[in-house]
């Protein structure tokens, strides 16, 4: 008899808990799939507009892509609070580095994307159907992360194109998505690029998504994202041998801002800023 009650009570507590769990996982995946479908739909609509207006692969298409993507935040209840936009107002090219938390970052990217700016992306993105096509039309630069020697030679070519075509380049120096509530160590490519092109670096920091978006907890609700565009880092006087220091400086500055924007107490780390 007693065992029967234990069983009943366990079920009364366990079954609703299980259902809530299933429905929240379902809701999370439903939202992520909706996001992907919306990306595919909007890029299918934007591609002909890009082709008709600008004819082919050009950075000018980024204005069209930006206009399309900026409508998406309303669907997912996201709001951006942007500070420091004036720091983007520099003549000529620069390297922009920012933290990368999720596929949702495309909305935050397009929210503040300056004119004549292309991104560095993993080459797999090229094959993502109409999304791949739209990134191609916008002039995104693809790198093969498994062949870093090729990636470096592509980046060297980009340095030349930046000055020739007056391009800004957006790099995610963590090199991959990271939703851990901290920054990953930075790769050095972006900093080599700035030095080779002799252009300043502009760090951009987005606050942590973890309060409203967390893959592990199947959490995805609306929220506010704080964005700060930091003053440019001048590279005059920096030599190849100083790249590690430059990377370090930028990493720690961005990490400090990341914690401040995310409302978390800053915890210094001993680990090296750049990956080995
Ligand atoms: C209309 C609706 C549409 C809706 C859809 C929306 C579409 C929106 C459209 C458009 C938006 C597109 C947005 C795309 C976003 C995608 C994001 C991603 O894909 S993130 C992944 C790829 N990104 C990266 O990986 C970062 C770049 N990576 C680097 O810069 C790396 O540094 C890299 C690949 C060049 C090398 O990586 P290593 O793993 O080898 O690591 P290291 O530590 O950096 O380098 C090793 C050694 O090589 C030297 N090195 C690196 N780069 C060098 C260089 N350029 N020259 C000389 N030496 C270099 C370093 O100093 C280091 O040497 P020592 O260890 O210090 O001795
Ligand atoms: C064939 C249909 C495919 C549909 C896919 C639609 C998805 C839309 C996503 C918008 C662009 C997302 C770009 C992005 O954020 O890529 C992730 C990489 O930065 C990091 O890669 P990873 O974490 O190392 O896998």
mmCIF file of C-alpha atoms and ligand atoms in Angstrom:
data_model
loop_
_atom_site.group_PDB
_atom_site.id
_atom_site.type_symbol
_atom_site.label_atom_id
_atom_site.label_comp_id
_atom_site.label_asym_id
_atom_site.label_seq_id
_atom_site.Cartn_x
_atom_site.Cartn_y
_atom_site.Cartn_z
ATOM 1 C CA UNK A 1 0.000 0.000 0.000
ATOM 2 C CA UNK A 2 2.737 2.444 1.044
ATOM 3 C CA UNK A 3 4.696 1.719 -2.088
ATOM 4 C CA UNK A 4 1.641 2.512 -4.140
ATOM 5 C CA UNK A 5 1.434 6.006 -2.576
ATOM 6 C CA UNK A 6 5.118 6.630 -3.174
ATOM 7 C CA UNK A 7 4.610 5.622 -6.770
ATOM 8 C CA UNK A 8 1.533 7.850 -7.142
ATOM 9 C CA UNK A 9 3.208 10.891 -5.604
ATOM 10 C CA UNK A 10 6.308 10.359 -7.720
ATOM 11 C CA UNK A 11 4.154 10.279 -10.834
ATOM 12 C CA UNK A 12 2.151 13.341 -9.774
ATOM 13 C CA UNK A 13 5.386 15.288 -9.427
ATOM 14 C CA UNK A 14 7.393 13.602 -12.143
ATOM 15 C CA UNK A 15 4.916 13.574 -15.033
ATOM 16 C CA UNK A 16 4.136 17.334 -15.061
ATOM 17 C CA UNK A 17 7.844 18.030 -14.593
ATOM 18 C CA UNK A 18 8.611 15.805 -17.573
ATOM 19 C CA UNK A 19 5.910 17.472 -19.653
ATOM 20 C CA UNK A 20 7.177 20.949 -18.791
ATOM 21 C CA UNK A 21 10.685 19.806 -19.645
ATOM 22 C CA UNK A 22 9.596 18.327 -22.987
ATOM 23 C CA UNK A 23 7.523 21.373 -23.877
ATOM 24 C CA UNK A 24 10.352 23.799 -23.036
ATOM 25 C CA UNK A 25 12.824 21.769 -25.110
ATOM 26 C CA UNK A 26 10.228 21.659 -27.877
ATOM 27 C CA UNK A 27 9.628 25.413 -27.621
ATOM 28 C CA UNK A 28 13.360 26.078 -27.767
ATOM 29 C CA UNK A 29 13.871 23.968 -30.876
ATOM 30 C CA UNK A 30 10.753 25.371 -32.457
ATOM 31 C CA UNK A 31 12.136 28.896 -32.023
ATOM 32 C CA UNK A 32 15.570 27.981 -33.367
ATOM 33 C CA UNK A 33 14.018 26.238 -36.378
ATOM 34 C CA UNK A 34 11.798 29.312 -36.932
ATOM 35 C CA UNK A 35 14.929 31.450 -36.861
ATOM 36 C CA UNK A 36 16.567 29.274 -39.526
ATOM 37 C CA UNK A 37 13.438 29.217 -41.682
ATOM 38 C CA UNK A 38 13.186 33.000 -41.426
ATOM 39 C CA UNK A 39 16.850 33.352 -42.430
ATOM 40 C CA UNK A 40 16.307 31.089 -45.440
ATOM 41 C CA UNK A 41 13.103 32.920 -46.440
ATOM 42 C CA UNK A 42 14.561 36.403 -46.076
ATOM 43 C CA UNK A 43 17.736 35.486 -47.953
ATOM 44 C CA UNK A 44 15.612 33.999 -50.767
ATOM 45 C CA UNK A 45 13.783 37.331 -50.965
ATOM 46 C CA UNK A 46 16.913 39.448 -50.608
ATOM 47 C CA UNK A 47 19.026 37.610 -53.191
ATOM 48 C CA UNK A 48 17.044 38.792 -56.261
ATOM 49 C CA UNK A 49 16.993 42.331 -54.843
ATOM 50 C CA UNK A 50 20.807 42.216 -54.515
ATOM 51 C CA UNK A 51 21.216 40.805 -58.021
ATOM 52 C CA UNK A 52 18.855 43.330 -59.622
ATOM 53 C CA UNK A 53 20.331 46.316 -57.800
ATOM 54 C CA UNK A 54 24.034 45.534 -57.790
ATOM 55 C CA UNK A 55 24.479 42.710 -60.286
ATOM 56 C CA UNK A 56 26.685 40.298 -58.320
ATOM 57 C CA UNK A 57 29.086 39.831 -55.396
ATOM 58 C CA UNK A 58 29.729 43.258 -53.868
ATOM 59 C CA UNK A 59 29.892 44.795 -50.408
ATOM 60 C CA UNK A 60 27.123 47.217 -51.477
ATOM 61 C CA UNK A 61 24.710 44.291 -51.075
ATOM 62 C CA UNK A 62 25.359 44.411 -47.313
ATOM 63 C CA UNK A 63 23.054 47.447 -47.108
ATOM 64 C CA UNK A 64 20.194 45.383 -48.525
ATOM 65 C CA UNK A 65 21.003 42.356 -46.320
ATOM 66 C CA UNK A 66 21.242 44.653 -43.291
ATOM 67 C CA UNK A 67 17.783 46.127 -43.968
ATOM 68 C CA UNK A 68 16.242 42.649 -44.197
ATOM 69 C CA UNK A 69 17.953 41.244 -41.091
ATOM 70 C CA UNK A 70 17.072 44.297 -38.967
ATOM 71 C CA UNK A 71 13.386 43.334 -39.095
ATOM 72 C CA UNK A 72 14.086 39.954 -37.433
ATOM 73 C CA UNK A 73 14.659 41.210 -33.900
ATOM 74 C CA UNK A 74 10.967 42.057 -33.537
ATOM 75 C CA UNK A 75 9.994 38.452 -34.249
ATOM 76 C CA UNK A 76 12.154 37.192 -31.373
ATOM 77 C CA UNK A 77 11.489 40.021 -28.912
ATOM 78 C CA UNK A 78 15.071 41.243 -28.813
ATOM 79 C CA UNK A 79 16.117 44.822 -28.153
ATOM 80 C CA UNK A 80 19.550 46.310 -28.664
ATOM 81 C CA UNK A 81 20.939 49.130 -26.539
ATOM 82 C CA UNK A 82 23.870 50.489 -28.492
ATOM 83 C CA UNK A 83 26.582 52.762 -27.136
ATOM 84 C CA UNK A 84 29.635 54.235 -28.864
ATOM 85 C CA UNK A 85 28.411 54.272 -32.465
ATOM 86 C CA UNK A 86 30.517 57.411 -32.980
ATOM 87 C CA UNK A 87 33.613 55.196 -32.678
ATOM 88 C CA UNK A 88 32.715 53.672 -36.051
ATOM 89 C CA UNK A 89 32.959 57.088 -37.679
ATOM 90 C CA UNK A 90 36.476 56.778 -39.033
ATOM 91 C CA UNK A 91 37.588 57.391 -42.582
ATOM 92 C CA UNK A 92 38.889 54.351 -44.336
ATOM 93 C CA UNK A 93 39.297 50.719 -43.458
ATOM 94 C CA UNK A 94 39.623 49.045 -40.063
ATOM 95 C CA UNK A 95 39.364 45.623 -38.466
ATOM 96 C CA UNK A 96 36.347 45.170 -36.201
ATOM 97 C CA UNK A 97 36.571 42.415 -33.599
ATOM 98 C CA UNK A 98 33.631 41.209 -31.527
ATOM 99 C CA UNK A 99 32.496 38.340 -29.323
ATOM 100 C CA UNK A 100 30.446 35.534 -30.881
ATOM 101 C CA UNK A 101 27.832 33.711 -28.815
ATOM 102 C CA UNK A 102 25.283 32.151 -31.120
ATOM 103 C CA UNK A 103 23.737 32.008 -34.602
ATOM 104 C CA UNK A 104 21.525 34.819 -33.294
ATOM 105 C CA UNK A 105 24.562 37.112 -33.552
ATOM 106 C CA UNK A 106 23.680 37.865 -37.167
ATOM 107 C CA UNK A 107 20.941 40.168 -35.849
ATOM 108 C CA UNK A 108 23.309 42.037 -33.539
ATOM 109 C CA UNK A 109 25.866 42.247 -36.318
ATOM 110 C CA UNK A 110 23.454 43.771 -38.819
ATOM 111 C CA UNK A 111 22.016 46.101 -36.151
ATOM 112 C CA UNK A 112 25.216 48.155 -36.114
ATOM 113 C CA UNK A 113 27.061 47.075 -39.291
ATOM 114 C CA UNK A 114 28.838 50.091 -40.791
ATOM 115 C CA UNK A 115 28.892 50.641 -44.559
ATOM 116 C CA UNK A 116 31.539 48.864 -46.631
ATOM 117 C CA UNK A 117 32.089 46.098 -44.096
ATOM 118 C CA UNK A 118 32.471 42.376 -44.833
ATOM 119 C CA UNK A 119 32.891 39.476 -42.429
ATOM 120 C CA UNK A 120 35.282 36.571 -42.180
ATOM 121 C CA UNK A 121 33.375 33.295 -41.930
ATOM 122 C CA UNK A 122 33.972 29.557 -41.918
ATOM 123 C CA UNK A 123 33.688 28.191 -45.458
ATOM 124 C CA UNK A 124 30.884 25.771 -44.466
ATOM 125 C CA UNK A 125 28.548 28.789 -44.431
ATOM 126 C CA UNK A 126 28.927 29.071 -48.214
ATOM 127 C CA UNK A 127 26.945 25.818 -48.595
ATOM 128 C CA UNK A 128 23.989 26.822 -46.383
ATOM 129 C CA UNK A 129 21.524 27.145 -49.276
ATOM 130 C CA UNK A 130 20.093 30.604 -49.829
ATOM 131 C CA UNK A 131 21.837 31.861 -46.665
ATOM 132 C CA UNK A 132 25.122 30.789 -48.272
ATOM 133 C CA UNK A 133 24.160 32.587 -51.462
ATOM 134 C CA UNK A 134 23.356 35.800 -49.604
ATOM 135 C CA UNK A 135 26.678 35.726 -47.745
ATOM 136 C CA UNK A 136 28.423 35.200 -51.077
ATOM 137 C CA UNK A 137 26.563 38.128 -52.673
ATOM 138 C CA UNK A 138 27.427 40.332 -49.673
ATOM 139 C CA UNK A 139 31.142 39.675 -50.169
ATOM 140 C CA UNK A 140 31.779 37.550 -47.055
ATOM 141 C CA UNK A 141 35.329 36.167 -47.000
ATOM 142 C CA UNK A 142 35.465 32.428 -46.393
ATOM 143 C CA UNK A 143 38.272 30.673 -44.584
ATOM 144 C CA UNK A 144 38.956 26.998 -44.052
ATOM 145 C CA UNK A 145 39.530 26.639 -40.323
ATOM 146 C CA UNK A 146 41.047 23.180 -40.763
ATOM 147 C CA UNK A 147 43.730 24.460 -43.145
ATOM 148 C CA UNK A 148 45.033 27.389 -41.165
ATOM 149 C CA UNK A 149 47.935 27.888 -43.584
ATOM 150 C CA UNK A 150 45.405 28.612 -46.356
ATOM 151 C CA UNK A 151 43.378 30.754 -43.951
ATOM 152 C CA UNK A 152 46.437 32.902 -43.250
ATOM 153 C CA UNK A 153 47.239 33.386 -46.934
ATOM 154 C CA UNK A 154 43.605 34.355 -47.596
ATOM 155 C CA UNK A 155 43.817 36.874 -44.744
ATOM 156 C CA UNK A 156 46.999 38.329 -46.313
ATOM 157 C CA UNK A 157 45.049 38.846 -49.555
ATOM 158 C CA UNK A 158 42.287 40.512 -47.566
ATOM 159 C CA UNK A 159 44.761 43.025 -46.151
ATOM 160 C CA UNK A 160 45.492 44.208 -49.690
ATOM 161 C CA UNK A 161 41.803 44.335 -50.681
ATOM 162 C CA UNK A 162 41.021 46.404 -47.580
ATOM 163 C CA UNK A 163 43.184 49.300 -48.647
ATOM 164 C CA UNK A 164 42.462 48.947 -52.383
ATOM 165 C CA UNK A 165 38.675 48.814 -51.963
ATOM 166 C CA UNK A 166 38.294 50.778 -48.713
ATOM 167 C CA UNK A 167 36.837 47.823 -46.814
ATOM 168 C CA UNK A 168 36.188 47.280 -43.154
ATOM 169 C CA UNK A 169 36.507 43.664 -42.039
ATOM 170 C CA UNK A 170 34.557 42.092 -39.164
ATOM 171 C CA UNK A 171 36.279 39.187 -37.419
ATOM 172 C CA UNK A 172 35.108 37.010 -34.549
ATOM 173 C CA UNK A 173 38.525 36.433 -32.962
ATOM 174 C CA UNK A 174 37.242 33.614 -30.751
ATOM 175 C CA UNK A 175 36.996 31.682 -34.054
ATOM 176 C CA UNK A 176 33.789 29.875 -33.059
ATOM 177 C CA UNK A 177 30.478 30.367 -31.274
ATOM 178 C CA UNK A 178 30.683 30.443 -27.505
ATOM 179 C CA UNK A 179 27.701 30.690 -25.161
ATOM 180 C CA UNK A 180 29.568 29.991 -21.924
ATOM 181 C CA UNK A 181 29.160 33.436 -20.365
ATOM 182 C CA UNK A 182 32.853 34.221 -20.843
ATOM 183 C CA UNK A 183 35.164 34.911 -23.787
ATOM 184 C CA UNK A 184 37.297 32.228 -25.422
ATOM 185 C CA UNK A 185 40.972 32.973 -25.980
ATOM 186 C CA UNK A 186 41.499 35.052 -29.128
ATOM 187 C CA UNK A 187 43.082 33.834 -32.339
ATOM 188 C CA UNK A 188 45.661 36.160 -33.770
ATOM 189 C CA UNK A 189 44.495 36.428 -37.398
ATOM 190 C CA UNK A 190 42.520 39.650 -36.912
ATOM 191 C CA UNK A 191 45.515 41.359 -35.327
ATOM 192 C CA UNK A 192 47.928 40.237 -38.056
ATOM 193 C CA UNK A 193 45.367 41.520 -40.549
ATOM 194 C CA UNK A 194 45.251 44.955 -38.924
ATOM 195 C CA UNK A 195 49.025 45.162 -38.886
ATOM 196 C CA UNK A 196 49.404 43.996 -42.490
ATOM 197 C CA UNK A 197 46.770 46.463 -43.729
ATOM 198 C CA UNK A 198 48.089 49.160 -41.332
ATOM 199 C CA UNK A 199 44.597 49.919 -40.044
ATOM 200 C CA UNK A 200 43.164 50.433 -36.544
ATOM 201 C CA UNK A 201 41.203 47.819 -34.607
ATOM 202 C CA UNK A 202 37.739 48.593 -33.282
ATOM 203 C CA UNK A 203 36.509 46.233 -30.539
ATOM 204 C CA UNK A 204 32.766 45.643 -30.224
ATOM 205 C CA UNK A 205 31.266 43.870 -27.208
ATOM 206 C CA UNK A 206 27.805 42.303 -26.867
ATOM 207 C CA UNK A 207 26.516 41.512 -23.365
ATOM 208 C CA UNK A 208 26.032 37.870 -22.396
ATOM 209 C CA UNK A 209 22.923 36.123 -23.770
ATOM 210 C CA UNK A 210 22.805 33.586 -20.932
ATOM 211 C CA UNK A 211 19.898 35.291 -19.098
ATOM 212 C CA UNK A 212 17.531 34.806 -22.065
ATOM 213 C CA UNK A 213 19.280 32.350 -24.363
ATOM 214 C CA UNK A 214 20.980 29.180 -23.192
ATOM 215 C CA UNK A 215 21.263 26.097 -25.349
ATOM 216 C CA UNK A 216 22.001 23.800 -22.424
ATOM 217 C CA UNK A 217 18.905 24.965 -20.528
ATOM 218 C CA UNK A 218 16.726 25.097 -23.667
ATOM 219 C CA UNK A 219 16.067 28.721 -22.839
ATOM 220 C CA UNK A 220 15.198 31.238 -25.526
ATOM 221 C CA UNK A 221 13.007 34.188 -24.565
ATOM 222 C CA UNK A 222 13.018 37.867 -25.398
ATOM 223 C CA UNK A 223 15.646 40.119 -23.897
ATOM 224 C CA UNK A 224 17.813 43.192 -24.027
ATOM 225 C CA UNK A 225 21.301 43.025 -25.499
ATOM 226 C CA UNK A 226 23.733 45.766 -24.575
ATOM 227 C CA UNK A 227 26.269 46.606 -27.248
ATOM 228 C CA UNK A 228 29.302 48.811 -26.877
ATOM 229 C CA UNK A 229 31.593 49.967 -29.653
ATOM 230 C CA UNK A 230 34.923 50.794 -28.020
ATOM 231 C CA UNK A 231 37.402 53.460 -29.124
ATOM 232 C CA UNK A 232 39.785 52.326 -31.845
ATOM 233 C CA UNK A 233 43.095 50.723 -30.945
ATOM 234 C CA UNK A 234 45.853 52.412 -32.892
ATOM 235 C CA UNK A 235 48.482 50.089 -34.291
ATOM 236 C CA UNK A 236 51.093 52.688 -35.235
ATOM 237 C CA UNK A 237 54.373 51.625 -33.671
ATOM 238 C CA UNK A 238 53.206 48.015 -33.238
ATOM 239 C CA UNK A 239 55.567 45.435 -34.721
ATOM 240 C CA UNK A 240 55.013 41.805 -35.694
ATOM 241 C CA UNK A 241 56.689 40.761 -32.439
ATOM 242 C CA UNK A 242 54.084 42.723 -30.451
ATOM 243 C CA UNK A 243 51.082 40.843 -31.890
ATOM 244 C CA UNK A 244 50.698 38.642 -28.814
ATOM 245 C CA UNK A 245 50.676 41.725 -26.563
ATOM 246 C CA UNK A 246 48.220 43.523 -28.825
ATOM 247 C CA UNK A 247 45.901 40.487 -28.797
ATOM 248 C CA UNK A 248 46.255 40.307 -25.033
ATOM 249 C CA UNK A 249 45.407 43.965 -24.535
ATOM 250 C CA UNK A 250 42.350 43.797 -26.753
ATOM 251 C CA UNK A 251 41.142 40.550 -25.127
ATOM 252 C CA UNK A 252 41.354 41.896 -21.574
ATOM 253 C CA UNK A 253 39.733 45.194 -22.506
ATOM 254 C CA UNK A 254 36.845 43.427 -24.207
ATOM 255 C CA UNK A 255 36.483 40.910 -21.378
ATOM 256 C CA UNK A 256 36.235 43.680 -18.813
ATOM 257 C CA UNK A 257 33.513 45.408 -20.860
ATOM 258 C CA UNK A 258 31.764 42.058 -21.429
ATOM 259 C CA UNK A 259 31.437 41.470 -17.684
ATOM 260 C CA UNK A 260 30.318 45.042 -17.059
ATOM 261 C CA UNK A 261 27.642 44.927 -19.788
ATOM 262 C CA UNK A 262 26.467 41.514 -18.571
ATOM 263 C CA UNK A 263 26.103 42.822 -15.001
ATOM 264 C CA UNK A 264 28.552 40.273 -13.606
ATOM 265 C CA UNK A 265 31.477 40.919 -11.272
ATOM 266 C CA UNK A 266 34.769 40.942 -13.134
ATOM 267 C CA UNK A 267 36.996 37.982 -12.416
ATOM 268 C CA UNK A 268 40.531 38.258 -13.722
ATOM 269 C CA UNK A 269 42.005 35.171 -15.356
ATOM 270 C CA UNK A 270 45.560 33.998 -15.415
ATOM 271 C CA UNK A 271 45.191 32.109 -18.700
ATOM 272 C CA UNK A 272 46.868 33.561 -21.810
ATOM 273 C CA UNK A 273 44.647 35.792 -23.905
ATOM 274 C CA UNK A 274 45.507 34.164 -27.193
ATOM 275 C CA UNK A 275 45.032 30.541 -28.111
ATOM 276 C CA UNK A 276 48.027 28.321 -28.702
HETATM 277 C C1 LIG B 1 18.620 38.615 -45.855
HETATM 278 C C2 LIG B 1 18.527 37.626 -44.718
HETATM 279 C C3 LIG B 1 19.691 36.824 -44.510
HETATM 280 C C4 LIG B 1 19.701 36.059 -43.239
HETATM 281 C C5 LIG B 1 20.990 35.354 -42.968
HETATM 282 C C6 LIG B 1 22.037 36.241 -42.394
HETATM 283 C C7 LIG B 1 23.245 36.341 -43.280
HETATM 284 C C8 LIG B 1 24.080 37.515 -42.906
HETATM 285 C C9 LIG B 1 25.090 37.839 -43.945
HETATM 286 C C10 LIG B 1 26.339 38.004 -43.672
HETATM 287 C C11 LIG B 1 26.909 37.771 -42.332
HETATM 288 C C12 LIG B 1 27.937 36.713 -42.310
HETATM 289 C C13 LIG B 1 28.481 36.553 -40.956
HETATM 290 C C14 LIG B 1 29.302 35.370 -40.855
HETATM 291 C C15 LIG B 1 29.773 35.115 -39.485
HETATM 292 C C16 LIG B 1 30.343 33.787 -39.362
HETATM 293 C C17 LIG B 1 31.160 33.623 -38.157
HETATM 294 C C18 LIG B 1 32.144 32.514 -38.286
HETATM 295 O O1 LIG B 1 32.148 31.755 -39.189
HETATM 296 S S1 LIG B 1 33.297 32.411 -37.016
HETATM 297 C C19 LIG B 1 34.445 31.251 -37.592
HETATM 298 C C20 LIG B 1 35.449 31.770 -38.593
HETATM 299 N N1 LIG B 1 36.185 32.879 -38.149
HETATM 300 C C21 LIG B 1 37.417 32.793 -37.569
HETATM 301 O O2 LIG B 1 37.983 31.736 -37.414
HETATM 302 C C22 LIG B 1 38.104 34.035 -37.138
HETATM 303 C C23 LIG B 1 39.302 34.255 -37.911
HETATM 304 N N2 LIG B 1 40.367 33.337 -37.565
HETATM 305 C C24 LIG B 1 41.644 33.721 -37.447
HETATM 306 O O3 LIG B 1 41.869 34.881 -37.608
HETATM 307 C C25 LIG B 1 42.717 32.712 -37.100
HETATM 308 O O4 LIG B 1 43.738 33.386 -36.480
HETATM 309 C C26 LIG B 1 43.301 31.924 -38.306
HETATM 310 C C27 LIG B 1 42.198 31.077 -38.963
HETATM 311 C C28 LIG B 1 43.901 32.854 -39.344
HETATM 312 C C29 LIG B 1 44.430 30.963 -37.782
HETATM 313 O O5 LIG B 1 43.936 30.263 -36.709
HETATM 314 P P1 LIG B 1 44.814 29.282 -35.781
HETATM 315 O O6 LIG B 1 43.855 28.277 -35.239
HETATM 316 O O7 LIG B 1 45.970 28.726 -36.540
HETATM 317 O O8 LIG B 1 45.301 30.097 -34.516
HETATM 318 P P2 LIG B 1 46.221 31.419 -34.302
HETATM 319 O O9 LIG B 1 46.635 31.383 -32.877
HETATM 320 O O10 LIG B 1 45.479 32.632 -34.670
HETATM 321 O O11 LIG B 1 47.466 31.266 -35.253
HETATM 322 C C30 LIG B 1 48.531 30.324 -35.069
HETATM 323 C C31 LIG B 1 49.839 30.972 -35.387
HETATM 324 O O12 LIG B 1 49.814 31.590 -36.678
HETATM 325 C C32 LIG B 1 50.115 33.005 -36.590
HETATM 326 N N3 LIG B 1 49.270 33.734 -37.549
HETATM 327 C C33 LIG B 1 47.926 33.841 -37.547
HETATM 328 N N4 LIG B 1 47.508 34.600 -38.571
HETATM 329 C C34 LIG B 1 48.600 34.998 -39.229
HETATM 330 C C35 LIG B 1 48.813 35.813 -40.381
HETATM 331 N N5 LIG B 1 47.769 36.384 -41.021
HETATM 332 N N6 LIG B 1 50.064 36.025 -40.770
HETATM 333 C C36 LIG B 1 51.107 35.493 -40.100
HETATM 334 N N7 LIG B 1 50.983 34.695 -39.014
HETATM 335 C C37 LIG B 1 49.749 34.459 -38.584
HETATM 336 C C38 LIG B 1 49.826 33.364 -35.163
HETATM 337 O O13 LIG B 1 50.565 34.487 -34.720
HETATM 338 C C39 LIG B 1 50.195 32.113 -34.414
HETATM 339 O O14 LIG B 1 51.557 32.074 -34.219
HETATM 340 P P3 LIG B 1 52.200 31.946 -32.716
HETATM 341 O O15 LIG B 1 51.544 30.780 -32.105
HETATM 342 O O16 LIG B 1 51.901 33.226 -32.016
HETATM 343 O O17 LIG B 1 53.659 31.764 -32.969
HETATM 344 C C1 LIG B 2 20.315 24.402 -46.150
HETATM 345 C C2 LIG B 2 19.625 25.318 -45.212
HETATM 346 C C3 LIG B 2 20.464 25.759 -44.089
HETATM 347 C C4 LIG B 2 19.807 26.839 -43.281
HETATM 348 C C5 LIG B 2 20.671 27.426 -42.261
HETATM 349 C C6 LIG B 2 20.199 28.757 -41.824
HETATM 350 C C7 LIG B 2 20.933 29.257 -40.634
HETATM 351 C C8 LIG B 2 21.060 30.721 -40.611
HETATM 352 C C9 LIG B 2 22.155 31.152 -39.743
HETATM 353 C C10 LIG B 2 22.688 32.508 -40.086
HETATM 354 C C11 LIG B 2 24.159 32.586 -40.222
HETATM 355 C C12 LIG B 2 24.915 31.982 -39.068
HETATM 356 C C13 LIG B 2 26.396 32.164 -39.090
HETATM 357 C C14 LIG B 2 27.011 31.614 -37.859
HETATM 358 O O1 LIG B 2 26.874 32.119 -36.786
HETATM 359 O O2 LIG B 2 27.748 30.498 -38.029
HETATM 360 C C15 LIG B 2 28.343 29.876 -36.939
HETATM 361 C C16 LIG B 2 29.821 30.121 -36.935
HETATM 362 O O3 LIG B 2 30.014 31.452 -36.772
HETATM 363 C C17 LIG B 2 30.570 29.421 -35.838
HETATM 364 O O4 LIG B 2 30.616 28.122 -36.140
HETATM 365 P P1 LIG B 2 30.813 26.971 -35.063
HETATM 366 O O5 LIG B 2 30.280 27.423 -33.745
HETATM 367 O O6 LIG B 2 32.281 26.717 -34.988
HETATM 368 O O7 LIG B 2 30.048 25.826 -35.647
#
